[in-house]
Amino acid sequence: MTWTTRDIPDQTGRLAVITGANSGTGYETALELARKGAEVILAVRDVNRGEAAAKRIRREVPEARLRVEALDLASQASVAAFAERMLADGAPIPMLINNAGVMALPTRRESVDGHELQWATNYLGHFALTARLMPLLKSGKARTVQLSSIAHRQGRIRFKDLDYRTGYRGWPVYAQSKLAMLMFGLELDRRSKAHGWELTSVVAHPGYARTALINNGPVSGNPIGQFVMGGLFRPLIEPLFSHSAAAGALPILMAATDPAVQGGAYLGATRMRELKGPPGPVKAEPQALNEADAARLFDVTEAELGVRFV
């Protein structure tokens, strides 16, 4: 049978932190978890947009328990500040959904910390966030969900130049970041089992979900590209091999809530080469399953960011 939102167990009393919850799959994930009774923290870069998203959710779920918190994943200081607020609050976190991301920026941009922006936002920020929240994740016996992409298939970890200071191209950098998220999610589950952290780490991808990622990424700053996307591609062609943001959120929700899903699983859309369709187990490419490379990347990232998973 096809897994749907009807299969989400009751989430009353559970706290969920969702990055990038103001739009796209993050918003749809927050909406459904709120509908099921979870208290949801919308961790967002733009607090005004986060408050607007919370208002939309409350229109559909008047009893929703929501909190909007500032979190800029491209800033390690912002990640640390967010984690400090959560630690001061002290509430165990049973669910962390590392959803936010940027895609295929046409020109190389750097974060405030000097990292390539996609690498900083998609991977480094989520890695540091998870590490800094570990005390609350362990006390909550959490399920963490890392967001990968079908783009991981083309990804390679460029260990000698992770920030693409030379030879920048938007799509290979995006693919590397999403491969890294898949490797991180699998390695985190291995380390949790080895060290008795009692975390369950699962990875998901949304397929090709119709969100603002393309307009804010590969065609950003390109009026012609945005006109083609809005006037031709999006209404006439895109629906043939994509699905809604709500459908794209289903693998994320399944990964976060289905008790039958085991740690180390990788879930996504299951039809049309994983572009669309119902959620279920999907294929990780061989480079994502290289445990030596995953351990190396994990250790390199800890050292680079000055964080430790303990």
PDB file of C-alpha atoms in Angstrom:
ATOM      1  CA  MET A   1       0.000   0.000   0.000  1.00  0.00           C
ATOM      2  CA  THR A   2       1.112   3.565  -0.691  1.00  0.00           C
ATOM      3  CA  TRP A   3       2.344   5.448   2.376  1.00  0.00           C
ATOM      4  CA  THR A   4       0.504   8.740   2.934  1.00  0.00           C
ATOM      5  CA  THR A   5       0.095  11.351   5.661  1.00  0.00           C
ATOM      6  CA  ARG A   6      -2.650   9.165   7.104  1.00  0.00           C
ATOM      7  CA  ASP A   7       0.105   6.759   8.148  1.00  0.00           C
ATOM      8  CA  ILE A   8       1.907   9.320  10.326  1.00  0.00           C
ATOM      9  CA  PRO A   9       1.521   8.222  13.965  1.00  0.00           C
ATOM     10  CA  ASP A  10       0.234  10.670  16.536  1.00  0.00           C
ATOM     11  CA  GLN A  11       3.042  13.111  17.398  1.00  0.00           C
ATOM     12  CA  THR A  12       1.505  14.720  20.476  1.00  0.00           C
ATOM     13  CA  GLY A  13       4.174  15.677  22.998  1.00  0.00           C
ATOM     14  CA  ARG A  14       7.040  15.376  20.516  1.00  0.00           C
ATOM     15  CA  LEU A  15       9.265  18.291  19.526  1.00  0.00           C
ATOM     16  CA  ALA A  16      10.428  18.622  15.927  1.00  0.00           C
ATOM     17  CA  VAL A  17      13.094  21.035  14.684  1.00  0.00           C
ATOM     18  CA  ILE A  18      12.860  21.664  10.935  1.00  0.00           C
ATOM     19  CA  THR A  19      15.344  23.819   9.050  1.00  0.00           C
ATOM     20  CA  GLY A  20      14.033  25.834   6.117  1.00  0.00           C
ATOM     21  CA  ALA A  21      10.459  25.317   7.299  1.00  0.00           C
ATOM     22  CA  ASN A  22       9.075  28.536   5.817  1.00  0.00           C
ATOM     23  CA  SER A  23       8.594  27.189   2.276  1.00  0.00           C
ATOM     24  CA  GLY A  24       8.636  24.154  -0.003  1.00  0.00           C
ATOM     25  CA  THR A  25       9.049  20.686   1.464  1.00  0.00           C
ATOM     26  CA  GLY A  26      10.072  22.133   4.831  1.00  0.00           C
ATOM     27  CA  TYR A  27       6.789  23.997   5.124  1.00  0.00           C
ATOM     28  CA  GLU A  28       4.760  20.945   4.098  1.00  0.00           C
ATOM     29  CA  THR A  29       6.657  18.814   6.624  1.00  0.00           C
ATOM     30  CA  ALA A  30       5.994  21.340   9.389  1.00  0.00           C
ATOM     31  CA  LEU A  31       2.312  21.537   8.448  1.00  0.00           C
ATOM     32  CA  GLU A  32       1.767  17.777   8.618  1.00  0.00           C
ATOM     33  CA  LEU A  33       3.696  17.316  11.856  1.00  0.00           C
ATOM     34  CA  ALA A  34       1.698  20.157  13.435  1.00  0.00           C
ATOM     35  CA  ARG A  35      -1.490  18.516  12.177  1.00  0.00           C
ATOM     36  CA  LYS A  36      -0.420  15.337  13.993  1.00  0.00           C
ATOM     37  CA  GLY A  37       0.139  17.170  17.268  1.00  0.00           C
ATOM     38  CA  ALA A  38       3.900  17.806  17.310  1.00  0.00           C
ATOM     39  CA  GLU A  39       5.381  20.996  18.653  1.00  0.00           C
ATOM     40  CA  VAL A  40       7.331  22.363  15.683  1.00  0.00           C
ATOM     41  CA  ILE A  41      10.259  24.755  15.696  1.00  0.00           C
ATOM     42  CA  LEU A  42      10.544  26.494  12.332  1.00  0.00           C
ATOM     43  CA  ALA A  43      14.285  27.198  12.125  1.00  0.00           C
ATOM     44  CA  VAL A  44      14.613  29.787   9.365  1.00  0.00           C
ATOM     45  CA  ARG A  45      17.013  32.392   8.030  1.00  0.00           C
ATOM     46  CA  ASP A  46      14.299  35.026   7.591  1.00  0.00           C
ATOM     47  CA  VAL A  47      12.183  35.284  10.743  1.00  0.00           C
ATOM     48  CA  ASN A  48       9.496  37.389   9.017  1.00  0.00           C
ATOM     49  CA  ARG A  49       8.989  34.680   6.403  1.00  0.00           C
ATOM     50  CA  GLY A  50       8.983  32.113   9.184  1.00  0.00           C
ATOM     51  CA  GLU A  51       6.244  33.988  11.034  1.00  0.00           C
ATOM     52  CA  ALA A  52       4.219  34.218   7.820  1.00  0.00           C
ATOM     53  CA  ALA A  53       4.580  30.445   7.372  1.00  0.00           C
ATOM     54  CA  ALA A  54       3.484  29.854  10.968  1.00  0.00           C
ATOM     55  CA  LYS A  55       0.433  32.018  10.346  1.00  0.00           C
ATOM     56  CA  ARG A  56      -0.463  29.930   7.267  1.00  0.00           C
ATOM     57  CA  ILE A  57      -0.104  26.711   9.258  1.00  0.00           C
ATOM     58  CA  ARG A  58      -2.337  28.057  12.037  1.00  0.00           C
ATOM     59  CA  ARG A  59      -5.038  28.850   9.479  1.00  0.00           C
ATOM     60  CA  GLU A  60      -5.155  25.133   8.669  1.00  0.00           C
ATOM     61  CA  VAL A  61      -4.325  23.842  12.156  1.00  0.00           C
ATOM     62  CA  PRO A  62      -5.641  26.387  14.671  1.00  0.00           C
ATOM     63  CA  GLU A  63      -4.306  24.395  17.619  1.00  0.00           C
ATOM     64  CA  ALA A  64      -0.794  24.123  16.132  1.00  0.00           C
ATOM     65  CA  ARG A  65       2.100  24.541  18.573  1.00  0.00           C
ATOM     66  CA  LEU A  66       4.741  26.461  16.638  1.00  0.00           C
ATOM     67  CA  ARG A  67       7.865  28.456  17.354  1.00  0.00           C
ATOM     68  CA  VAL A  68       9.902  30.462  14.875  1.00  0.00           C
ATOM     69  CA  GLU A  69      13.643  30.644  15.528  1.00  0.00           C
ATOM     70  CA  ALA A  70      16.370  32.434  13.573  1.00  0.00           C
ATOM     71  CA  LEU A  71      18.928  30.113  12.007  1.00  0.00           C
ATOM     72  CA  ASP A  72      21.272  30.990   9.160  1.00  0.00           C
ATOM     73  CA  LEU A  73      22.959  27.727   8.254  1.00  0.00           C
ATOM     74  CA  ALA A  74      25.608  29.563   6.230  1.00  0.00           C
ATOM     75  CA  SER A  75      26.863  31.193   9.447  1.00  0.00           C
ATOM     76  CA  GLN A  76      28.546  29.020  12.034  1.00  0.00           C
ATOM     77  CA  ALA A  77      27.934  31.758  14.626  1.00  0.00           C
ATOM     78  CA  SER A  78      24.200  31.607  13.895  1.00  0.00           C
ATOM     79  CA  VAL A  79      24.218  27.809  14.186  1.00  0.00           C
ATOM     80  CA  ALA A  80      26.026  28.040  17.532  1.00  0.00           C
ATOM     81  CA  ALA A  81      23.622  30.709  18.812  1.00  0.00           C
ATOM     82  CA  PHE A  82      20.582  28.663  17.816  1.00  0.00           C
ATOM     83  CA  ALA A  83      21.990  25.563  19.524  1.00  0.00           C
ATOM     84  CA  GLU A  84      22.786  27.549  22.667  1.00  0.00           C
ATOM     85  CA  ARG A  85      19.168  28.729  22.847  1.00  0.00           C
ATOM     86  CA  MET A  86      17.922  25.161  22.485  1.00  0.00           C
ATOM     87  CA  LEU A  87      20.356  23.881  25.114  1.00  0.00           C
ATOM     88  CA  ALA A  88      19.341  26.648  27.522  1.00  0.00           C
ATOM     89  CA  ASP A  89      15.700  25.665  26.997  1.00  0.00           C
ATOM     90  CA  GLY A  90      16.693  22.083  27.823  1.00  0.00           C
ATOM     91  CA  ALA A  91      13.814  20.298  26.065  1.00  0.00           C
ATOM     92  CA  PRO A  92      14.788  16.934  24.547  1.00  0.00           C
ATOM     93  CA  ILE A  93      14.545  16.911  20.743  1.00  0.00           C
ATOM     94  CA  PRO A  94      13.085  13.661  19.390  1.00  0.00           C
ATOM     95  CA  MET A  95      13.077  14.866  15.762  1.00  0.00           C
ATOM     96  CA  LEU A  96      15.588  16.933  13.767  1.00  0.00           C
ATOM     97  CA  ILE A  97      14.884  17.413  10.070  1.00  0.00           C
ATOM     98  CA  ASN A  98      17.794  19.002   8.234  1.00  0.00           C
ATOM     99  CA  ASN A  99      15.799  20.187   5.241  1.00  0.00           C
ATOM    100  CA  ALA A 100      17.051  23.638   4.204  1.00  0.00           C
ATOM    101  CA  GLY A 101      19.213  24.097   1.136  1.00  0.00           C
ATOM    102  CA  VAL A 102      20.265  26.139  -1.856  1.00  0.00           C
ATOM    103  CA  MET A 103      20.747  24.704  -5.327  1.00  0.00           C
ATOM    104  CA  ALA A 104      23.219  25.215  -8.170  1.00  0.00           C
ATOM    105  CA  LEU A 105      24.016  28.881  -7.679  1.00  0.00           C
ATOM    106  CA  PRO A 106      25.228  30.177 -11.074  1.00  0.00           C
ATOM    107  CA  THR A 107      28.255  31.985  -9.655  1.00  0.00           C
ATOM    108  CA  ARG A 108      30.480  31.117  -6.718  1.00  0.00           C
ATOM    109  CA  ARG A 109      29.493  32.889  -3.515  1.00  0.00           C
ATOM    110  CA  GLU A 110      30.977  32.630  -0.060  1.00  0.00           C
ATOM    111  CA  SER A 111      29.427  32.429   3.374  1.00  0.00           C
ATOM    112  CA  VAL A 112      30.408  34.830   6.156  1.00  0.00           C
ATOM    113  CA  ASP A 113      32.909  32.166   7.261  1.00  0.00           C
ATOM    114  CA  GLY A 114      34.573  32.023   3.846  1.00  0.00           C
ATOM    115  CA  HIS A 115      33.072  28.717   2.689  1.00  0.00           C
ATOM    116  CA  GLU A 116      31.432  28.182  -0.692  1.00  0.00           C
ATOM    117  CA  LEU A 117      27.772  28.988  -0.020  1.00  0.00           C
ATOM    118  CA  GLN A 118      26.135  25.732  -1.124  1.00  0.00           C
ATOM    119  CA  TRP A 119      28.656  23.666   0.834  1.00  0.00           C
ATOM    120  CA  ALA A 120      28.193  25.939   3.852  1.00  0.00           C
ATOM    121  CA  THR A 121      24.390  25.883   3.787  1.00  0.00           C
ATOM    122  CA  ASN A 122      23.525  22.401   2.641  1.00  0.00           C
ATOM    123  CA  TYR A 123      26.176  20.436   4.487  1.00  0.00           C
ATOM    124  CA  LEU A 124      28.427  22.289   6.935  1.00  0.00           C
ATOM    125  CA  GLY A 125      25.583  24.104   8.686  1.00  0.00           C
ATOM    126  CA  HIS A 126      23.551  20.951   9.186  1.00  0.00           C
ATOM    127  CA  PHE A 127      26.594  18.961  10.319  1.00  0.00           C
ATOM    128  CA  ALA A 128      27.436  21.586  12.970  1.00  0.00           C
ATOM    129  CA  LEU A 129      23.798  21.948  14.013  1.00  0.00           C
ATOM    130  CA  THR A 130      23.442  18.209  14.606  1.00  0.00           C
ATOM    131  CA  ALA A 131      26.715  18.063  16.543  1.00  0.00           C
ATOM    132  CA  ARG A 132      25.812  21.021  18.766  1.00  0.00           C
ATOM    133  CA  LEU A 133      22.354  19.633  19.539  1.00  0.00           C
ATOM    134  CA  MET A 134      23.681  16.187  20.472  1.00  0.00           C
ATOM    135  CA  PRO A 135      22.857  16.407  24.214  1.00  0.00           C
ATOM    136  CA  LEU A 136      19.209  17.142  23.403  1.00  0.00           C
ATOM    137  CA  LEU A 137      19.084  14.621  20.570  1.00  0.00           C
ATOM    138  CA  LYS A 138      20.470  11.882  22.799  1.00  0.00           C
ATOM    139  CA  SER A 139      18.060  12.691  25.624  1.00  0.00           C
ATOM    140  CA  GLY A 140      15.226  12.669  23.087  1.00  0.00           C
ATOM    141  CA  LYS A 141      16.403   9.359  21.523  1.00  0.00           C
ATOM    142  CA  ALA A 142      16.022  11.307  18.352  1.00  0.00           C
ATOM    143  CA  ARG A 143      15.409  10.457  14.777  1.00  0.00           C
ATOM    144  CA  THR A 144      17.464  12.750  12.553  1.00  0.00           C
ATOM    145  CA  VAL A 145      16.668  13.166   8.869  1.00  0.00           C
ATOM    146  CA  GLN A 146      19.294  14.439   6.447  1.00  0.00           C
ATOM    147  CA  LEU A 147      18.096  15.718   3.062  1.00  0.00           C
ATOM    148  CA  SER A 148      19.921  14.389   0.033  1.00  0.00           C
ATOM    149  CA  SER A 149      18.924  14.507  -3.642  1.00  0.00           C
ATOM    150  CA  ILE A 150      18.952  12.450  -6.821  1.00  0.00           C
ATOM    151  CA  ALA A 151      21.793  14.839  -7.745  1.00  0.00           C
ATOM    152  CA  HIS A 152      24.035  12.848  -5.402  1.00  0.00           C
ATOM    153  CA  ARG A 153      24.412  10.397  -8.299  1.00  0.00           C
ATOM    154  CA  GLN A 154      26.738  12.842 -10.043  1.00  0.00           C
ATOM    155  CA  GLY A 155      28.447  13.898  -6.818  1.00  0.00           C
ATOM    156  CA  ARG A 156      32.089  13.371  -5.920  1.00  0.00           C
ATOM    157  CA  ILE A 157      33.768  14.527  -2.715  1.00  0.00           C
ATOM    158  CA  ARG A 158      36.565  16.832  -3.739  1.00  0.00           C
ATOM    159  CA  PHE A 159      38.683  16.299  -0.634  1.00  0.00           C
ATOM    160  CA  LYS A 160      41.521  18.497  -1.872  1.00  0.00           C
ATOM    161  CA  ASP A 161      39.200  21.452  -2.526  1.00  0.00           C
ATOM    162  CA  LEU A 162      35.864  20.970  -0.751  1.00  0.00           C
ATOM    163  CA  ASP A 163      35.005  24.650  -1.132  1.00  0.00           C
ATOM    164  CA  TYR A 164      35.607  24.649  -4.909  1.00  0.00           C
ATOM    165  CA  ARG A 165      38.007  27.566  -4.802  1.00  0.00           C
ATOM    166  CA  THR A 166      38.970  26.541  -8.329  1.00  0.00           C
ATOM    167  CA  GLY A 167      36.819  25.245 -11.173  1.00  0.00           C
ATOM    168  CA  TYR A 168      33.478  26.296  -9.699  1.00  0.00           C
ATOM    169  CA  ARG A 169      30.356  25.035 -11.454  1.00  0.00           C
ATOM    170  CA  GLY A 170      26.978  25.223  -9.776  1.00  0.00           C
ATOM    171  CA  TRP A 171      25.640  21.727 -10.398  1.00  0.00           C
ATOM    172  CA  PRO A 172      28.754  19.710  -9.424  1.00  0.00           C
ATOM    173  CA  VAL A 173      28.994  21.703  -6.196  1.00  0.00           C
ATOM    174  CA  TYR A 174      25.328  21.051  -5.428  1.00  0.00           C
ATOM    175  CA  ALA A 175      25.818  17.356  -6.192  1.00  0.00           C
ATOM    176  CA  GLN A 176      28.817  17.217  -3.837  1.00  0.00           C
ATOM    177  CA  SER A 177      26.814  18.817  -1.030  1.00  0.00           C
ATOM    178  CA  LYS A 178      23.954  16.361  -1.426  1.00  0.00           C
ATOM    179  CA  LEU A 179      26.299  13.391  -1.655  1.00  0.00           C
ATOM    180  CA  ALA A 180      27.907  14.662   1.561  1.00  0.00           C
ATOM    181  CA  MET A 181      24.508  14.811   3.274  1.00  0.00           C
ATOM    182  CA  LEU A 182      23.791  11.208   2.289  1.00  0.00           C
ATOM    183  CA  MET A 183      27.213  10.050   3.480  1.00  0.00           C
ATOM    184  CA  PHE A 184      26.797  12.046   6.709  1.00  0.00           C
ATOM    185  CA  GLY A 185      23.403  10.514   7.433  1.00  0.00           C
ATOM    186  CA  LEU A 186      24.679   6.974   6.924  1.00  0.00           C
ATOM    187  CA  GLU A 187      27.889   7.559   8.868  1.00  0.00           C
ATOM    188  CA  LEU A 188      25.991   9.194  11.739  1.00  0.00           C
ATOM    189  CA  ASP A 189      23.855   6.085  12.080  1.00  0.00           C
ATOM    190  CA  ARG A 190      26.929   3.850  12.061  1.00  0.00           C
ATOM    191  CA  ARG A 191      28.575   5.956  14.781  1.00  0.00           C
ATOM    192  CA  SER A 192      25.382   6.086  16.833  1.00  0.00           C
ATOM    193  CA  LYS A 193      25.235   2.304  16.862  1.00  0.00           C
ATOM    194  CA  ALA A 194      28.949   2.001  17.652  1.00  0.00           C
ATOM    195  CA  HIS A 195      28.885   4.498  20.519  1.00  0.00           C
ATOM    196  CA  GLY A 196      25.424   3.819  21.941  1.00  0.00           C
ATOM    197  CA  TRP A 197      24.063   7.295  21.223  1.00  0.00           C
ATOM    198  CA  GLU A 198      20.532   5.912  20.685  1.00  0.00           C
ATOM    199  CA  LEU A 199      20.005   8.130  17.660  1.00  0.00           C
ATOM    200  CA  THR A 200      18.324   6.870  14.518  1.00  0.00           C
ATOM    201  CA  SER A 201      19.730   8.580  11.436  1.00  0.00           C
ATOM    202  CA  VAL A 202      17.751   8.331   8.210  1.00  0.00           C
ATOM    203  CA  VAL A 203      18.260  10.057   4.844  1.00  0.00           C
ATOM    204  CA  ALA A 204      15.521  11.197   2.470  1.00  0.00           C
ATOM    205  CA  HIS A 205      15.152  12.997  -0.823  1.00  0.00           C
ATOM    206  CA  PRO A 206      12.002  14.660  -2.189  1.00  0.00           C
ATOM    207  CA  GLY A 207      12.354  13.717  -5.854  1.00  0.00           C
ATOM    208  CA  TYR A 208      11.729  16.623  -8.175  1.00  0.00           C
ATOM    209  CA  ALA A 209       9.388  18.688  -6.020  1.00  0.00           C
ATOM    210  CA  ARG A 210       7.968  21.927  -7.349  1.00  0.00           C
ATOM    211  CA  THR A 211       9.510  24.488  -5.010  1.00  0.00           C
ATOM    212  CA  ALA A 212      11.358  27.795  -5.336  1.00  0.00           C
ATOM    213  CA  LEU A 213      14.780  26.113  -5.422  1.00  0.00           C
ATOM    214  CA  ILE A 214      15.325  26.581  -9.166  1.00  0.00           C
ATOM    215  CA  ASN A 215      14.240  30.226  -9.249  1.00  0.00           C
ATOM    216  CA  ASN A 216      16.427  30.940  -6.224  1.00  0.00           C
ATOM    217  CA  GLY A 217      19.294  28.875  -7.607  1.00  0.00           C
ATOM    218  CA  PRO A 218      20.293  28.170 -11.210  1.00  0.00           C
ATOM    219  CA  VAL A 219      18.172  30.932 -12.769  1.00  0.00           C
ATOM    220  CA  SER A 220      18.539  33.500  -9.993  1.00  0.00           C
ATOM    221  CA  GLY A 221      19.540  36.870 -11.400  1.00  0.00           C
ATOM    222  CA  ASN A 222      18.668  35.693 -14.917  1.00  0.00           C
ATOM    223  CA  PRO A 223      15.476  37.413 -16.177  1.00  0.00           C
ATOM    224  CA  ILE A 224      15.360  35.341 -19.367  1.00  0.00           C
ATOM    225  CA  GLY A 225      15.768  32.100 -17.470  1.00  0.00           C
ATOM    226  CA  GLN A 226      13.069  33.096 -15.000  1.00  0.00           C
ATOM    227  CA  PHE A 227      10.727  34.053 -17.860  1.00  0.00           C
ATOM    228  CA  VAL A 228      11.253  30.673 -19.557  1.00  0.00           C
ATOM    229  CA  MET A 229      10.737  28.854 -16.256  1.00  0.00           C
ATOM    230  CA  GLY A 230       7.602  30.798 -15.375  1.00  0.00           C
ATOM    231  CA  GLY A 231       6.055  31.094 -18.805  1.00  0.00           C
ATOM    232  CA  LEU A 232       6.843  27.797 -20.507  1.00  0.00           C
ATOM    233  CA  PHE A 233       8.700  25.175 -18.511  1.00  0.00           C
ATOM    234  CA  ARG A 234       6.859  25.382 -15.207  1.00  0.00           C
ATOM    235  CA  PRO A 235       3.232  25.314 -16.470  1.00  0.00           C
ATOM    236  CA  LEU A 236       3.675  23.043 -19.513  1.00  0.00           C
ATOM    237  CA  ILE A 237       6.640  20.715 -19.045  1.00  0.00           C
ATOM    238  CA  GLU A 238       7.593  20.483 -15.387  1.00  0.00           C
ATOM    239  CA  PRO A 239       4.382  18.717 -14.228  1.00  0.00           C
ATOM    240  CA  LEU A 240       5.192  15.747 -16.469  1.00  0.00           C
ATOM    241  CA  PHE A 241       8.200  14.684 -14.394  1.00  0.00           C
ATOM    242  CA  SER A 242       7.748  16.426 -11.061  1.00  0.00           C
ATOM    243  CA  HIS A 243       5.335  16.437  -8.161  1.00  0.00           C
ATOM    244  CA  SER A 244       4.078  18.940  -5.609  1.00  0.00           C
ATOM    245  CA  ALA A 245       6.003  20.118  -2.583  1.00  0.00           C
ATOM    246  CA  ALA A 246       3.470  18.218  -0.465  1.00  0.00           C
ATOM    247  CA  ALA A 247       4.267  15.000  -2.345  1.00  0.00           C
ATOM    248  CA  GLY A 248       7.972  15.760  -2.041  1.00  0.00           C
ATOM    249  CA  ALA A 249       7.577  16.028   1.723  1.00  0.00           C
ATOM    250  CA  LEU A 250       6.228  12.476   2.028  1.00  0.00           C
ATOM    251  CA  PRO A 251       9.622  10.710   2.005  1.00  0.00           C
ATOM    252  CA  ILE A 252      10.806  13.198   4.649  1.00  0.00           C
ATOM    253  CA  LEU A 253       7.758  12.556   6.820  1.00  0.00           C
ATOM    254  CA  MET A 254       8.098   8.807   6.354  1.00  0.00           C
ATOM    255  CA  ALA A 255      11.761   8.981   7.350  1.00  0.00           C
ATOM    256  CA  ALA A 256      10.927  11.088  10.396  1.00  0.00           C
ATOM    257  CA  THR A 257       7.907   9.222  11.752  1.00  0.00           C
ATOM    258  CA  ASP A 258       7.433   5.696  10.407  1.00  0.00           C
ATOM    259  CA  PRO A 259       8.451   3.272  13.183  1.00  0.00           C
ATOM    260  CA  ALA A 260       9.160   0.581  10.580  1.00  0.00           C
ATOM    261  CA  VAL A 261      11.961   2.657   9.010  1.00  0.00           C
ATOM    262  CA  GLN A 262      15.339   1.568  10.356  1.00  0.00           C
ATOM    263  CA  GLY A 263      18.443   3.658  10.929  1.00  0.00           C
ATOM    264  CA  GLY A 264      20.622   3.957   7.851  1.00  0.00           C
ATOM    265  CA  ALA A 265      17.645   3.834   5.488  1.00  0.00           C
ATOM    266  CA  TYR A 266      17.470   6.031   2.401  1.00  0.00           C
ATOM    267  CA  LEU A 267      13.975   7.025   1.259  1.00  0.00           C
ATOM    268  CA  GLY A 268      12.719   9.023  -1.672  1.00  0.00           C
ATOM    269  CA  ALA A 269      10.262   9.208  -4.530  1.00  0.00           C
ATOM    270  CA  THR A 270      10.060   5.800  -6.194  1.00  0.00           C
ATOM    271  CA  ARG A 271       8.923   6.362  -9.789  1.00  0.00           C
ATOM    272  CA  MET A 272      10.394   7.849 -12.984  1.00  0.00           C
ATOM    273  CA  ARG A 273      13.987   7.293 -11.798  1.00  0.00           C
ATOM    274  CA  GLU A 274      13.031   8.742  -8.416  1.00  0.00           C
ATOM    275  CA  LEU A 275      11.779  12.040  -9.842  1.00  0.00           C
ATOM    276  CA  LYS A 276       8.250  11.603  -8.505  1.00  0.00           C
ATOM    277  CA  GLY A 277       5.873   9.090  -7.024  1.00  0.00           C
ATOM    278  CA  PRO A 278       5.078   7.552  -3.640  1.00  0.00           C
ATOM    279  CA  PRO A 279       7.737   7.373  -0.917  1.00  0.00           C
ATOM    280  CA  GLY A 280       9.835   4.317  -0.260  1.00  0.00           C
ATOM    281  CA  PRO A 281      13.362   2.897  -0.208  1.00  0.00           C
ATOM    282  CA  VAL A 282      15.620   4.236  -2.971  1.00  0.00           C
ATOM    283  CA  LYS A 283      19.131   3.577  -4.232  1.00  0.00           C
ATOM    284  CA  ALA A 284      22.289   5.165  -2.879  1.00  0.00           C
ATOM    285  CA  GLU A 285      25.098   5.255  -5.436  1.00  0.00           C
ATOM    286  CA  PRO A 286      28.360   3.387  -4.682  1.00  0.00           C
ATOM    287  CA  GLN A 287      30.281   6.564  -3.794  1.00  0.00           C
ATOM    288  CA  ALA A 288      27.734   7.247  -1.041  1.00  0.00           C
ATOM    289  CA  LEU A 289      28.309   3.786   0.426  1.00  0.00           C
ATOM    290  CA  ASN A 290      32.098   4.099   0.686  1.00  0.00           C
ATOM    291  CA  GLU A 291      32.500   3.856   4.461  1.00  0.00           C
ATOM    292  CA  ALA A 292      36.156   4.903   4.462  1.00  0.00           C
ATOM    293  CA  ASP A 293      35.357   8.105   2.564  1.00  0.00           C
ATOM    294  CA  ALA A 294      32.356   8.790   4.814  1.00  0.00           C
ATOM    295  CA  ALA A 295      34.472   8.408   7.954  1.00  0.00           C
ATOM    296  CA  ARG A 296      37.162  10.632   6.458  1.00  0.00           C
ATOM    297  CA  LEU A 297      34.648  13.323   5.534  1.00  0.00           C
ATOM    298  CA  PHE A 298      33.072  13.155   8.988  1.00  0.00           C
ATOM    299  CA  ASP A 299      36.447  13.549  10.721  1.00  0.00           C
ATOM    300  CA  VAL A 300      37.600  16.318   8.363  1.00  0.00           C
ATOM    301  CA  THR A 301      34.373  18.247   8.954  1.00  0.00           C
ATOM    302  CA  GLU A 302      34.603  17.945  12.727  1.00  0.00           C
ATOM    303  CA  ALA A 303      38.141  19.314  12.604  1.00  0.00           C
ATOM    304  CA  GLU A 304      37.247  22.096  10.159  1.00  0.00           C
ATOM    305  CA  LEU A 305      34.278  23.336  12.202  1.00  0.00           C
ATOM    306  CA  GLY A 306      35.665  22.675  15.655  1.00  0.00           C
ATOM    307  CA  VAL A 307      32.664  20.566  16.714  1.00  0.00           C
ATOM    308  CA  ARG A 308      32.545  17.061  18.142  1.00  0.00           C
ATOM    309  CA  PHE A 309      29.857  14.392  18.178  1.00  0.00           C
ATOM    310  CA  VAL A 310      29.871  13.191  21.774  1.00  0.00           C
TER     311      VAL A 310
END
